[in-house]
PDB file of C-alpha atoms in Angstrom:
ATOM      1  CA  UNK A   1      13.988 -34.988  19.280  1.00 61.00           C
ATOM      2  CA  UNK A   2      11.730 -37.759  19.612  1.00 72.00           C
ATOM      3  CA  UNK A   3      11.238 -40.571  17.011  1.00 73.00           C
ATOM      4  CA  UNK A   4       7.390 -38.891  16.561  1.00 78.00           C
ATOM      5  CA  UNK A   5       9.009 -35.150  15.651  1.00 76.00           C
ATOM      6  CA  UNK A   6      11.332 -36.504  13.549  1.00 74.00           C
ATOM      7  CA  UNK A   7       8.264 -38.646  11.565  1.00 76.00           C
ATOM      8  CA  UNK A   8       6.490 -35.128  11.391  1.00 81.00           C
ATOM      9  CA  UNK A   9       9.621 -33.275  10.035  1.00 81.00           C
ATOM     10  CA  UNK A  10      10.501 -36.214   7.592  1.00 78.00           C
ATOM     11  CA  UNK A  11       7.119 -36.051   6.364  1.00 81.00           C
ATOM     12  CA  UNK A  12       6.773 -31.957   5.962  1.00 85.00           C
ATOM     13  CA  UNK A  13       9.958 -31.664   4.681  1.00 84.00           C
ATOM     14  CA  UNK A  14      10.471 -34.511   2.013  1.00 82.00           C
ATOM     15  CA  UNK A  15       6.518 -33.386   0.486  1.00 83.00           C
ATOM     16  CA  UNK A  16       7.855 -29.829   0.348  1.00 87.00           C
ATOM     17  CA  UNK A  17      11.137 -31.137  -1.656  1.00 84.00           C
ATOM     18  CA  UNK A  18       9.165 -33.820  -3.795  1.00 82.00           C
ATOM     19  CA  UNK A  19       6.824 -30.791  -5.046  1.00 83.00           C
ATOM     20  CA  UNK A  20       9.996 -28.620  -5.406  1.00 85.00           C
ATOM     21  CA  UNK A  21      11.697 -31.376  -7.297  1.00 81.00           C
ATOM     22  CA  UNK A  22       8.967 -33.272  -9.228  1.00 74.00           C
ATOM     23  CA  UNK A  23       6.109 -31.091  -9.086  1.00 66.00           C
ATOM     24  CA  UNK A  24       3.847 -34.523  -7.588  1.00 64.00           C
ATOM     25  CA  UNK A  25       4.579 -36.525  -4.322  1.00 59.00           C
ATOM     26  CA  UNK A  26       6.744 -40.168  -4.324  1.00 63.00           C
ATOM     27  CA  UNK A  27       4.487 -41.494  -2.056  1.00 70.00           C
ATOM     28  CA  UNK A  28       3.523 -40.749   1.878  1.00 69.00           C
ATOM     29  CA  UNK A  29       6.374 -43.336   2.584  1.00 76.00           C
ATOM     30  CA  UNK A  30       8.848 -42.103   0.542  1.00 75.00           C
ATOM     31  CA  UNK A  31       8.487 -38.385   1.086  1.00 70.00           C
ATOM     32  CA  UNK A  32       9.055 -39.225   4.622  1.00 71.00           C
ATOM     33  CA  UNK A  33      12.228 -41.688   4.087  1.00 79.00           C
ATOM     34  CA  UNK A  34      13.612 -39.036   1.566  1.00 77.00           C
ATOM     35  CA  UNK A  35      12.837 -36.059   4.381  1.00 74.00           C
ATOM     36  CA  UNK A  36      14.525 -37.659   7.386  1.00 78.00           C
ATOM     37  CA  UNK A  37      17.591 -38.778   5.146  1.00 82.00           C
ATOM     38  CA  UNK A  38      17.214 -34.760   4.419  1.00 79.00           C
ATOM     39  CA  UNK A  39      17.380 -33.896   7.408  1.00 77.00           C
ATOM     40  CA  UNK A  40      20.595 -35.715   8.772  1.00 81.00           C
ATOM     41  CA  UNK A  41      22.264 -34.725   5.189  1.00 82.00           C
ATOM     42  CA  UNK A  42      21.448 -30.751   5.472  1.00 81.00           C
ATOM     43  CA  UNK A  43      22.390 -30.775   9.198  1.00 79.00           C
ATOM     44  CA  UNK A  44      25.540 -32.429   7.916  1.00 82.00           C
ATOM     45  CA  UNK A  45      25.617 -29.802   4.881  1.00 84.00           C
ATOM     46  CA  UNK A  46      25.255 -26.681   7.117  1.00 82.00           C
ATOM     47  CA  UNK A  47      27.572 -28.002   9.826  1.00 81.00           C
ATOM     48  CA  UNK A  48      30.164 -28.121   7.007  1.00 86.00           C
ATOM     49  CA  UNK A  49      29.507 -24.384   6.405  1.00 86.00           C
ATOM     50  CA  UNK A  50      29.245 -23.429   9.620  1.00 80.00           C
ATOM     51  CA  UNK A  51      25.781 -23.339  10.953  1.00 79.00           C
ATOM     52  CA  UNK A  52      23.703 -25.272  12.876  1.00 74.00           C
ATOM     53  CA  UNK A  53      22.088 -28.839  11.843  1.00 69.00           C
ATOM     54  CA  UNK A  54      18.630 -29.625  13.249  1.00 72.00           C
ATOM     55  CA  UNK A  55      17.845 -28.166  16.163  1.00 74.00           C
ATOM     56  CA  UNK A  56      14.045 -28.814  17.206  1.00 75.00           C
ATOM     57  CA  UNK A  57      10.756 -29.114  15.909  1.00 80.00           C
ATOM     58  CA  UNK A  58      11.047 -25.610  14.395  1.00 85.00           C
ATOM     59  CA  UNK A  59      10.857 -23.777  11.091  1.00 88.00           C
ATOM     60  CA  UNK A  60      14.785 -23.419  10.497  1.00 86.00           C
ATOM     61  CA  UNK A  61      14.945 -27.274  11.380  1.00 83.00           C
ATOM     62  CA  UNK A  62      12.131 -27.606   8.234  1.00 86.00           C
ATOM     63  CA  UNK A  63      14.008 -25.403   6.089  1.00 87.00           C
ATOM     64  CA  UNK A  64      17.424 -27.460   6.962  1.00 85.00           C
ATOM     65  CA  UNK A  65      15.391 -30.478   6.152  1.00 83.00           C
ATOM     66  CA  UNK A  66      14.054 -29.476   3.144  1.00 87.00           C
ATOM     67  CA  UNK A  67      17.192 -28.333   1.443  1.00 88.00           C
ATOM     68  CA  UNK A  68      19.053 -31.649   2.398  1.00 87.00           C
ATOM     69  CA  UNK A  69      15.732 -33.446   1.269  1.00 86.00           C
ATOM     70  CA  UNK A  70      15.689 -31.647  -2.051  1.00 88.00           C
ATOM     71  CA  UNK A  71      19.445 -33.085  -2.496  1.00 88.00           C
ATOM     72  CA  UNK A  72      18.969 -36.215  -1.568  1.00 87.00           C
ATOM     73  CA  UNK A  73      15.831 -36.018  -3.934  1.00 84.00           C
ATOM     74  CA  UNK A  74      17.859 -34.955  -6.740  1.00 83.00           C
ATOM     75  CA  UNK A  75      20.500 -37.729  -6.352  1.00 85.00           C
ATOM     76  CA  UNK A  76      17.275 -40.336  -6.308  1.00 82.00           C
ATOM     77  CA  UNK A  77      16.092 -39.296  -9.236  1.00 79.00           C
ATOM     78  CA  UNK A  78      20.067 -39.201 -10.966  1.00 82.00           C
ATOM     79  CA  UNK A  79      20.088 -42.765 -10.093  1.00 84.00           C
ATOM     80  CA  UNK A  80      16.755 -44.059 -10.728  1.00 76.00           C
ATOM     81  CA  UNK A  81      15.909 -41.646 -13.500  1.00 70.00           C
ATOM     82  CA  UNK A  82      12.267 -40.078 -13.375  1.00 60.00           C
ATOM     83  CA  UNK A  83       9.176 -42.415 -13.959  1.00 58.00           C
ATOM     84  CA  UNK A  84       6.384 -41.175 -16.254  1.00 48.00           C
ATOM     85  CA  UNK A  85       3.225 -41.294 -14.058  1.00 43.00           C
TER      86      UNK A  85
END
């Protein structure tokens, strides 16, 4: 995938786990740090149960994505704690 569909698929995919997770965004930035560090985790997470990682710019890439940015997510806010806004 290119650096640009990977951008797009960090961003979709870490807002989509920040409102699962926290109900408001982190931030443009770190929705899309968070989603692309999703996406290499759940491709890793899925691989370990036997399916496929990322594949493409495609809807089971987003939902791959998403679930390993929702961990990731959750482990950010275990370390960091939750700020009041």
């Amino acid at each position: 995938m290119s650096i640009l569909a990977w951008l797009l698929l960090g961003l979709i995919a870490g807002f989509i786990a920040s409102k699962l997770v926290n109900r408001t965004g982190s931030g443009v930035l770190l929705d899309i740090v968070l989603g692309i560090v999703g996406a290499f985790v759940g491709g890793w997470l899925f691989n370990q149960f036997g399916s496929s990682g990322v594949s493409g710019l495609n809807l089971y890439s987003l939902a791959v994505a998403t679930v390993g940015a929702v961990v990731i997510l959750a482990l950010y806010h275990l370390i960091f704690g939750r700020r009041a806004l």
